[in-house]
XYZ file of C-alpha atoms in Angstrom:
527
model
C 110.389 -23.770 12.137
C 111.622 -22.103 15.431
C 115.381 -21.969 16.076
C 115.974 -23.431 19.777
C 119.254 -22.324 21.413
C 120.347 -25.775 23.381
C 123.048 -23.160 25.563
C 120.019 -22.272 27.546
C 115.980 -22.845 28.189
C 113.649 -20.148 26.370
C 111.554 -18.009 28.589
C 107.676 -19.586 29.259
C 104.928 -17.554 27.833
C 104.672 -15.573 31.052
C 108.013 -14.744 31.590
C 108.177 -13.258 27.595
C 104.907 -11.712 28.958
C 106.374 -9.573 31.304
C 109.589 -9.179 29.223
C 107.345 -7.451 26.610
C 105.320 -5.418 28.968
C 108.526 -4.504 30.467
C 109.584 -3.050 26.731
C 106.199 -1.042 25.930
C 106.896 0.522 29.462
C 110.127 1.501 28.032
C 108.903 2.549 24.623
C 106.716 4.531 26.610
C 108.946 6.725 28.296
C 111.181 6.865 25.715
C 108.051 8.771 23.833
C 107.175 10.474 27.241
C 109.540 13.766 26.859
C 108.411 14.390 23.236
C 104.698 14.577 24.019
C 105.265 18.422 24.873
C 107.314 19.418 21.561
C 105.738 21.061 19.219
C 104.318 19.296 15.871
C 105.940 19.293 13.167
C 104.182 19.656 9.499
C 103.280 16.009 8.917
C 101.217 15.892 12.054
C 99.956 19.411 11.333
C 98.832 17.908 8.238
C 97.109 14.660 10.168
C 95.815 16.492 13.161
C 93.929 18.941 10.871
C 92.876 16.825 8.574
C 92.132 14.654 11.415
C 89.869 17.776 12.507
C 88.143 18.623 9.382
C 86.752 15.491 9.291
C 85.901 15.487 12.677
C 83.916 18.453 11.189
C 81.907 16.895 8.754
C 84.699 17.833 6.128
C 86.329 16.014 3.724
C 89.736 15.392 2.298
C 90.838 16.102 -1.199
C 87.238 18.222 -1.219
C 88.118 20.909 1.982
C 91.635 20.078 1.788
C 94.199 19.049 -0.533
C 97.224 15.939 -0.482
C 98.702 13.562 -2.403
C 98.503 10.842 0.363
C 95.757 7.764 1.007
C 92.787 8.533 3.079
C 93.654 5.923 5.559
C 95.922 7.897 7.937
C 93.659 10.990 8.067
C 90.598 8.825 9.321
C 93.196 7.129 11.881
C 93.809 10.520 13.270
C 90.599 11.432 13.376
C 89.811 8.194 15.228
C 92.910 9.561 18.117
C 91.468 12.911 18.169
C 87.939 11.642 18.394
C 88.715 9.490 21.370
C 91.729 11.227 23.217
C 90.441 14.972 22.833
C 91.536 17.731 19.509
C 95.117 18.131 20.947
C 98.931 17.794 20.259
C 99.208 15.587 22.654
C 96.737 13.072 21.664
C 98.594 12.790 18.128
C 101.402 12.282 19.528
C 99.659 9.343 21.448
C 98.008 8.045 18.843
C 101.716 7.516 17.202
C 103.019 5.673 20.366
C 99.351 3.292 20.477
C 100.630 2.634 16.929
C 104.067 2.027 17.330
C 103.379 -0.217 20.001
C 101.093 -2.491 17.977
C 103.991 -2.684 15.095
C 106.440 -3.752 18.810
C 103.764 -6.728 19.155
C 103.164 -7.498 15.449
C 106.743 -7.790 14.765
C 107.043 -9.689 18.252
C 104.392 -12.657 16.954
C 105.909 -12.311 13.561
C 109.832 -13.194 14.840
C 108.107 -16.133 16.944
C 107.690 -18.134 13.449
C 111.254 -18.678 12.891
C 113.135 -17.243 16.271
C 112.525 -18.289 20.120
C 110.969 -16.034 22.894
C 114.132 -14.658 24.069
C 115.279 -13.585 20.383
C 112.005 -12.141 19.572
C 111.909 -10.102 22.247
C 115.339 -9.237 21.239
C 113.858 -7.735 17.743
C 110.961 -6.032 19.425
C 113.189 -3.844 21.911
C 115.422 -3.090 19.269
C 111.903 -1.977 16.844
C 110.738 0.130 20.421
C 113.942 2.076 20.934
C 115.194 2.715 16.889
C 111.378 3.680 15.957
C 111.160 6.652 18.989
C 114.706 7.679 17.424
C 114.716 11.799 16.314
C 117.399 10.186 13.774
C 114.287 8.449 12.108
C 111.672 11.346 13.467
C 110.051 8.010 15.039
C 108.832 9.988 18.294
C 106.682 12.120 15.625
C 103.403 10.632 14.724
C 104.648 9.531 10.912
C 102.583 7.461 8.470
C 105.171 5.038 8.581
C 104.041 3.971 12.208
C 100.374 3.188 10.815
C 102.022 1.084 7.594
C 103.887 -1.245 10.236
C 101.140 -0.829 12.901
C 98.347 -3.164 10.247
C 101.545 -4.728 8.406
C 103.049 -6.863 10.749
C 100.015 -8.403 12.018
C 99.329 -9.346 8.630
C 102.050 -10.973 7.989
C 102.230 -13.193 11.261
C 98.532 -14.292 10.436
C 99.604 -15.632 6.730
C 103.391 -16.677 7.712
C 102.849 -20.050 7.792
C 101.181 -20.364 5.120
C 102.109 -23.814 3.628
C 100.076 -25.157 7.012
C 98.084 -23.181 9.348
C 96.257 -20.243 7.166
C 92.539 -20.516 6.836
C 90.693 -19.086 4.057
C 89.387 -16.155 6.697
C 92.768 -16.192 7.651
C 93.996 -14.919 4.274
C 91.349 -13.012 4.173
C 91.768 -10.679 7.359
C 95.732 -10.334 6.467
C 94.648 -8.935 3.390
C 92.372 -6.585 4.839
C 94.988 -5.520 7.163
C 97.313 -5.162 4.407
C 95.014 -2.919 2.427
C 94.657 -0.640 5.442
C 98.507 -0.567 5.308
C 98.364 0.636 1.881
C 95.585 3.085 2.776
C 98.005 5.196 4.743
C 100.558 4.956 2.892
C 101.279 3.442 -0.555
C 104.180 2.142 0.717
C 102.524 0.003 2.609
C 101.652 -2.388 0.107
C 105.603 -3.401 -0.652
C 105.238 -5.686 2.213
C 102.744 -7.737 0.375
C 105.814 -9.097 -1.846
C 107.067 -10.640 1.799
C 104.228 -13.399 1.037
C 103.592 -13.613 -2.383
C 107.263 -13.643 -2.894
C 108.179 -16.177 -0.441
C 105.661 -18.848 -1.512
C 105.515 -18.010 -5.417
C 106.368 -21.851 -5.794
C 103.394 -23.415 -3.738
C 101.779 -22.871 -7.048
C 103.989 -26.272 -8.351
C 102.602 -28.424 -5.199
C 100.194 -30.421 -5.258
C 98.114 -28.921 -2.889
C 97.370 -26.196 -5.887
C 93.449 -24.866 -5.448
C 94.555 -24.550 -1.274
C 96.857 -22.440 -2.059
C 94.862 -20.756 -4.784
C 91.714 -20.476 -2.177
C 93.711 -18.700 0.149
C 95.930 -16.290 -2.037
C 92.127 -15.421 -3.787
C 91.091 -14.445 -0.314
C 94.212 -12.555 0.761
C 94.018 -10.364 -2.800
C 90.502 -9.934 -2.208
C 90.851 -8.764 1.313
C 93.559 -6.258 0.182
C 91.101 -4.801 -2.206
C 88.480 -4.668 0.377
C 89.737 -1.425 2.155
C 89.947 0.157 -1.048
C 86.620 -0.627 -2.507
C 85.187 1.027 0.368
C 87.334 4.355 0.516
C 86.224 4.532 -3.271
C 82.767 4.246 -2.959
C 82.614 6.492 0.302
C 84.359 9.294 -1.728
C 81.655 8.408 -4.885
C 79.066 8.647 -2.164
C 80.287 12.270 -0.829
C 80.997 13.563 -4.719
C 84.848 14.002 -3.765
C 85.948 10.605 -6.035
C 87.430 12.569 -9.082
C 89.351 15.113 -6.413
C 90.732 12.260 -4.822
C 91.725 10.386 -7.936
C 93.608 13.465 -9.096
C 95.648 14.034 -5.563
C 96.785 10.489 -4.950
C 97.156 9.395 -8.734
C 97.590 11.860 -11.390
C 99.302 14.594 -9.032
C 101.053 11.847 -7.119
C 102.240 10.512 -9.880
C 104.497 13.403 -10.651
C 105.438 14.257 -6.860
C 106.736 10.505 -7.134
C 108.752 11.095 -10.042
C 110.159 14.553 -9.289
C 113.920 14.019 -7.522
C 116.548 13.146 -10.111
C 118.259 9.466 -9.953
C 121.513 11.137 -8.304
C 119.882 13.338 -5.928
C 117.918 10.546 -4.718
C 121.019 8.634 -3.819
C 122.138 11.214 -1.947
C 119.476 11.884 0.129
C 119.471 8.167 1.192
C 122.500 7.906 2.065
C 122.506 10.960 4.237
C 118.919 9.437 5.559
C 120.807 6.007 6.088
C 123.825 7.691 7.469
C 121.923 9.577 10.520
C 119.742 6.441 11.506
C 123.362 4.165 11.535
C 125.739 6.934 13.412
C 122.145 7.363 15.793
C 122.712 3.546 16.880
C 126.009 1.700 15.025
C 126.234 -1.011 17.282
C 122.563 -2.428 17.139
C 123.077 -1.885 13.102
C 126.575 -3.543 12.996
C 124.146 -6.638 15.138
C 121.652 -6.763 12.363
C 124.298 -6.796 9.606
C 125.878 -9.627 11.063
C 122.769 -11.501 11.879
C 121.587 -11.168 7.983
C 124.555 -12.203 7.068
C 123.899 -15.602 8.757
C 120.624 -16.068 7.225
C 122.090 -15.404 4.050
C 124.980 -18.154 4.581
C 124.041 -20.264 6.639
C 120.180 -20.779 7.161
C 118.342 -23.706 5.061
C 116.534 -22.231 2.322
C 113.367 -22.715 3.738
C 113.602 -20.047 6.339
C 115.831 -17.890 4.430
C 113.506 -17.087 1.791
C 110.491 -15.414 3.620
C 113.382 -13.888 5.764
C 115.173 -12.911 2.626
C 111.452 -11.640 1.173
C 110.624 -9.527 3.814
C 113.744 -7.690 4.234
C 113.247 -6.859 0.096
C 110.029 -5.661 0.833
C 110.949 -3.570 3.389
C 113.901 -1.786 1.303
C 111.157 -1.681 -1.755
C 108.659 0.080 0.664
C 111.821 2.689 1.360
C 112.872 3.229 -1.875
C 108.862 3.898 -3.175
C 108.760 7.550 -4.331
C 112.314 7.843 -3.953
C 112.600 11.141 -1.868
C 114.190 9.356 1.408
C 113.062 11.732 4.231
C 114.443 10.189 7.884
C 110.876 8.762 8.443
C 111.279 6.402 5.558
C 113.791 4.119 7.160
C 111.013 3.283 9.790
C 110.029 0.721 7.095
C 113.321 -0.942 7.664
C 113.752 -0.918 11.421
C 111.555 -4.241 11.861
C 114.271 -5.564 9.183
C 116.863 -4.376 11.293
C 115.379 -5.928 14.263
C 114.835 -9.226 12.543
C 119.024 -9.536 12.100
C 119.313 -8.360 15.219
C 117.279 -11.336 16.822
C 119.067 -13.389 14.554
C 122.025 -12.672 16.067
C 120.626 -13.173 19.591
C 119.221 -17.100 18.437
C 122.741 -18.415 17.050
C 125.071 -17.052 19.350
C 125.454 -19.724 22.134
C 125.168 -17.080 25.067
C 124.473 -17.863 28.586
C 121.674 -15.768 30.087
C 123.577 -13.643 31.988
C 125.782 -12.453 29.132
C 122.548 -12.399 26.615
C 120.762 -10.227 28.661
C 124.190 -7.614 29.261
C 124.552 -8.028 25.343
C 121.079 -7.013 24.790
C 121.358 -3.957 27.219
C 124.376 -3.044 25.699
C 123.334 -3.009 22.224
C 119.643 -1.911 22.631
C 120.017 0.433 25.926
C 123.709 2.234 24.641
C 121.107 3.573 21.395
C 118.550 4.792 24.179
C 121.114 6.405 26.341
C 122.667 8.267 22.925
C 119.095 9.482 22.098
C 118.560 10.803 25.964
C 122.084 12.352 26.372
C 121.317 14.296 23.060
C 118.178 15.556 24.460
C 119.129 16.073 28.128
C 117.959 19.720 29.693
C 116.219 20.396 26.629
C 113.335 22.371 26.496
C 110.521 21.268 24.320
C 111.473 24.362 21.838
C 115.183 23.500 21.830
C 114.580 19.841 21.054
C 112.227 20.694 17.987
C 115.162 23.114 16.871
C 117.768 20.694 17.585
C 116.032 18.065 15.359
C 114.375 20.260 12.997
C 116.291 23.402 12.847
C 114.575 26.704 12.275
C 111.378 25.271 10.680
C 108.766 27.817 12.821
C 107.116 24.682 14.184
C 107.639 26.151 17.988
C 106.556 29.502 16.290
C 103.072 27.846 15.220
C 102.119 27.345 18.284
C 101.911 30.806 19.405
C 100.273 31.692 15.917
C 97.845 29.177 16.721
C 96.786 30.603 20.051
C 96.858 34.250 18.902
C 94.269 33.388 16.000
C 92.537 31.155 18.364
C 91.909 33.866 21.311
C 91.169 36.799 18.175
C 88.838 35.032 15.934
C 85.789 33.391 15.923
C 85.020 29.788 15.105
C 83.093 30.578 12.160
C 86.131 32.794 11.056
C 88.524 31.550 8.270
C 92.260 31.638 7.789
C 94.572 31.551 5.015
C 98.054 30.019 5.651
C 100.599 31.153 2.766
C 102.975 28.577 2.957
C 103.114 24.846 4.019
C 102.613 25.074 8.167
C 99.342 23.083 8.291
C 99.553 22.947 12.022
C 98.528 26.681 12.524
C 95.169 25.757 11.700
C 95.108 22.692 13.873
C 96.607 24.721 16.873
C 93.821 27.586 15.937
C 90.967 25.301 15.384
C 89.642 27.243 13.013
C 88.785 26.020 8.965
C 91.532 27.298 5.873
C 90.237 29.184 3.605
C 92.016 27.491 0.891
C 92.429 23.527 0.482
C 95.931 23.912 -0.082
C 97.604 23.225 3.468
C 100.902 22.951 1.476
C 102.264 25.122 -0.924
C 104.761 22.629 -1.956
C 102.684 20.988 -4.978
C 102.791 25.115 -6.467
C 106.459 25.412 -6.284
C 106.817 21.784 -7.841
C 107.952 21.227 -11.210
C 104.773 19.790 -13.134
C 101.952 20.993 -15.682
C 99.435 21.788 -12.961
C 101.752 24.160 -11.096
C 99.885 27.563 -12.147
C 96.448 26.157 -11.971
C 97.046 25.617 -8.515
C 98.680 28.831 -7.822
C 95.633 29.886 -9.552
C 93.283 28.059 -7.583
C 94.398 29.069 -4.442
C 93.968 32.797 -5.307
C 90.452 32.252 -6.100
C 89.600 30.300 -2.982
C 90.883 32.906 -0.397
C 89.563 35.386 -2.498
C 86.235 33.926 -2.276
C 86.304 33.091 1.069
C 88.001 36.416 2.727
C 89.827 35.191 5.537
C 89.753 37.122 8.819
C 93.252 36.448 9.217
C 96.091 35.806 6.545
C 99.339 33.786 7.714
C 102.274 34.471 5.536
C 105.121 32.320 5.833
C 108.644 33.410 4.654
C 110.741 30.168 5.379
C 112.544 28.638 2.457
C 111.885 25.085 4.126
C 108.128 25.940 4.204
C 108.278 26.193 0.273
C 111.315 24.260 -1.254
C 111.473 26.768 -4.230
C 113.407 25.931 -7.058
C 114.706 28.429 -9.500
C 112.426 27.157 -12.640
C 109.121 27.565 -9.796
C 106.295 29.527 -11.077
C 106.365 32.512 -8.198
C 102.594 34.167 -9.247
C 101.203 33.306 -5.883
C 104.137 34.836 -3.943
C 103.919 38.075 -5.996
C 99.759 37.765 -5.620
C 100.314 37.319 -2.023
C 101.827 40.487 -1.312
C 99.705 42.458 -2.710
C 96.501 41.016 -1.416
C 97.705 41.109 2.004
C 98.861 45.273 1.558
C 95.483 45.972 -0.180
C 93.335 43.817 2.328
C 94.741 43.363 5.463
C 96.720 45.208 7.967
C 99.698 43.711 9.852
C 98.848 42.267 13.718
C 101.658 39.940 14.362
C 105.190 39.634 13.446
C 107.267 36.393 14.078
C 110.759 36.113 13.528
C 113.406 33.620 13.826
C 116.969 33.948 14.424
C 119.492 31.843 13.571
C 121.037 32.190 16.930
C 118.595 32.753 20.555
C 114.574 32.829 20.503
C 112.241 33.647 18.361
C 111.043 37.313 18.853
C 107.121 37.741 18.197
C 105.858 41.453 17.922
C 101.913 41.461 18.373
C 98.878 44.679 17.237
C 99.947 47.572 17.157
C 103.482 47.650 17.451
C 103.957 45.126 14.650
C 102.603 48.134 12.515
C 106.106 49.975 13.430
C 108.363 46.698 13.437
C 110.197 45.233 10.574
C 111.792 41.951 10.090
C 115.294 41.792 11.087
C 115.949 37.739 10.345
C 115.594 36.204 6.958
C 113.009 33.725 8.792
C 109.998 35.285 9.779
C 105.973 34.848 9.220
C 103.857 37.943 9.178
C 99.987 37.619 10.589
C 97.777 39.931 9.209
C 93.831 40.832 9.669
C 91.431 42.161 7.422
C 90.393 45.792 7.309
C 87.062 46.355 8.301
């Protein structure tokens, strides 16, 4: 049941009409200034993906990752329709977002009135375009809550209104979820959890019926992405990147470090926007105390399965707390349905909580040039340095030509549109500690020996490799010499800790030497 505030009338259906179109406007613009930064590695990783496939390539065949299928098709889908660009992916993350804004909009309507649901979905707008969470950067994360949240408004009441087909379609929707991101299928335990005892009523084989459709949709999406890769011979790759290799990247941060990246994760996202947090605390608090246990436990159920879809893998990068902004929204709306406000002072609250986190995030940013924001939020990662890579092999190669990135920068090859010679976009997995490290390193020698790469890309940035002292170092010892014997240096990019980048280009990168401990060298092969 709805909670109806008897201080003041709820908003019609038009006026929450407008009220929401009024906060996608907003969500918009928020997003608007970022569409010119430069992508960072994730959405190197989707866009080129996104662009092999595009190709007639196909992942875990042409190119190598540990993660679900789903969100490199979805990025195809924004590149295929909105053009092979950085803007389009960043786009395609604020189409997504804004379908999690709705979702989670219909979703707070089953237990919270117009006004407070509209509450939770400008606080989910604002804290998911936050660079505290990298939310303005097209993220997975935004694709899990983007086929989530509809799912779970179209099984919420389940007790009454779901349909067999119903069921069926949230599961379907859930199993895309999962698709992008394993993650993704925590949020089933905000159903199954919540109405675990229907299986006591008497209204058994109902419930049955529909929970038999909503497990069969979730396996639907699967069932297909395994017999598509069956179908194009890629099924044991596949298996091995998101299950066997997975299965160690999951497991490879200690117990204690994995605390304290959370809490330094958790920490940013708070300090980013206290008072809309402090809102949510309180509000969950309430539910906790002082709802009827009826609405409290799918409440309860979906904020647990939105810290278990956090805590999954256990690394806590920034862009893992978008699973728990719709949570945080949630309390927030909570808040905004008990309090006995009058309208005028709901609507300054709201402002104050919701537009003093926007106003942080734009007073942060202010006179920022797209480079200075991506080194303001990512520091001297040579994301802004990619792009000019990108365009140099792009205007001095042909399309048929191949490159070889040496390093984890996937977006160079998006930027320079041409195929890697190598499937391994990330040389992360190499430096990793597990039993497959060498045969990797390995692998990746043979493939861009095989395929002799017009251009080699290699990228001396610690953050583009996350060595560790026990990491097998073959391929950086190979890659020196292959690139002395082979090649002969064009391009020389290097990053100061201090002022702009300085890029040396043909022949006078023959005479130049790196003067930073950041740089990435561009070399082409000897006739």
């Amino acid at each position: 049941m709805r909670a109806q505030n008897n201080s003041l009338r709820d908003l019609s259906r038009r006026q929450a009409a407008a009220v929401l179109l009024t906060i996608a406007g907003a969500a918009v613009a928020l997003r608007a200034r970022f569409l010119s930064v430069p992508l960072e590695r994730d959405e190197g990783e989707y866009a080129y993906f996104g662009q092999l496939i595009l190709q007639g390539g196909i992942p875990y065949r042409d190119a190598y990752n540990m993660k679900p299928p789903g969100v490199y098709y979805a990025h195809a889908a924004v590149l295929w329709f909105l053009g092979e660009n950085p803007v389009a992916v960043r786009v395609g993350a604020t189409i997504a977002a804004l379908v999690a804004v709705y979702g989670l909009y219909r979703l707070a309507r089953r237990w919270y009135s117009r006004r407070a649901s509209l509450a939770a979905s400008a606080t989910l707008a604002v804290l998911s375009a936050s660079t505290s969470v990298l939310g303005f950067a097209s993220k997975a994360e935004h694709f899990v809550l983007a086929f989530a949240l509809p799912a779970l408004w179209l099984v919420q009441p389940w007790e009454r209104a779901t349909s067999v087909l119903r069921a069926c379609v949230a599961g379907i929707l859930l199993g895309i979820s999962a698709a992008m991101k394993p993650s993704g299928a925590a949020f089933a335990l905000a159903l199954v959890g919540a109405r675990w005892r229907a299986v006591s009523t008497p209204r058994l084989p109902a419930h049955l019926g529909r929970l038999a459709a909503f497990v069969l949709g979730c396996a639907l999406p699967w069932f297909v992405v395994g017999a598509g890769f069956w179908w194009a011979g890629a099924a044991e790759k596949m298996w091995f990147w998101t299950i066997t290799y997975a299965r160690h990247y999951a497991t490879d941060i200690p117990f204690a470090q994995g605390l304290v990246l959370a809490g330094t994760s958790l920490g940013r996202a708070i300090v980013s926007a206290p008072l809309v947090w402090l809102a949510a605390t309180g509000g969950w608090l309430w539910i906790v105390r002082h709802d009827r246990a009826d609405r409290r436990s799918p409440l309860l159920w979906f904020l647990a399965s939105s810290v278990v879809a956090v805590v999954l893998g256990w690394r806590f990068s920034e862009h893992y707390f978008l699973l728990l902004l719709p949570a945080v929204a949630l309390g927030v709306a909570k808040l905004a349905d008990t309090v006995q406000w009058s309208w005028k002072w709901f609507w300054l609250v709201l402002v104050l909580l919701i537009g003093s986190a926007a106003l942080f995030e734009q007073w942060r940013l202010y006179g920022r040039s797209p480079t200075e924001v991506a080194r303001l939020v990512y520091g001297r990662n040579p994301f802004p340095e990619a792009v000019e890579i990108g365009r140099y092999l792009l205007e001095h190669s042909k399309p048929e030509d191949r490159v070889a990135v040496i390093g984890s920068e996937p977006e160079i090859y998006f930027y320079a549109r041409r195929r890697a010679a190598t499937g391994f976009v990330y040389t992360y997995p190499l430096m990793e500690l597990h039993p497959f490290a060498r045969a990797m390193q390995q692998q990746m020698q043979r493939e861009i020996e095989s395929a002799r790469p017009r251009f080699l890309v290699l990228v001396h940035v610690p953050t583009s490799w996350s060595r560790r002292s026990e990491s097998v170092v073959d391929i950086l010892e190979w890659s020196a010499r292959y690139a002395n014997t082979h090649y002969r240096p064009v391009g020389l990019v290097e990053i100061p800790e201090v002022g702009e980048s300085r890029y040396t280009w043909n022949e006078a990168a023959l005479f130049r030497y790196p003067e930073t401990d950041c740089f990435l060298s561009v070399f082409e092969r000897k006739e």
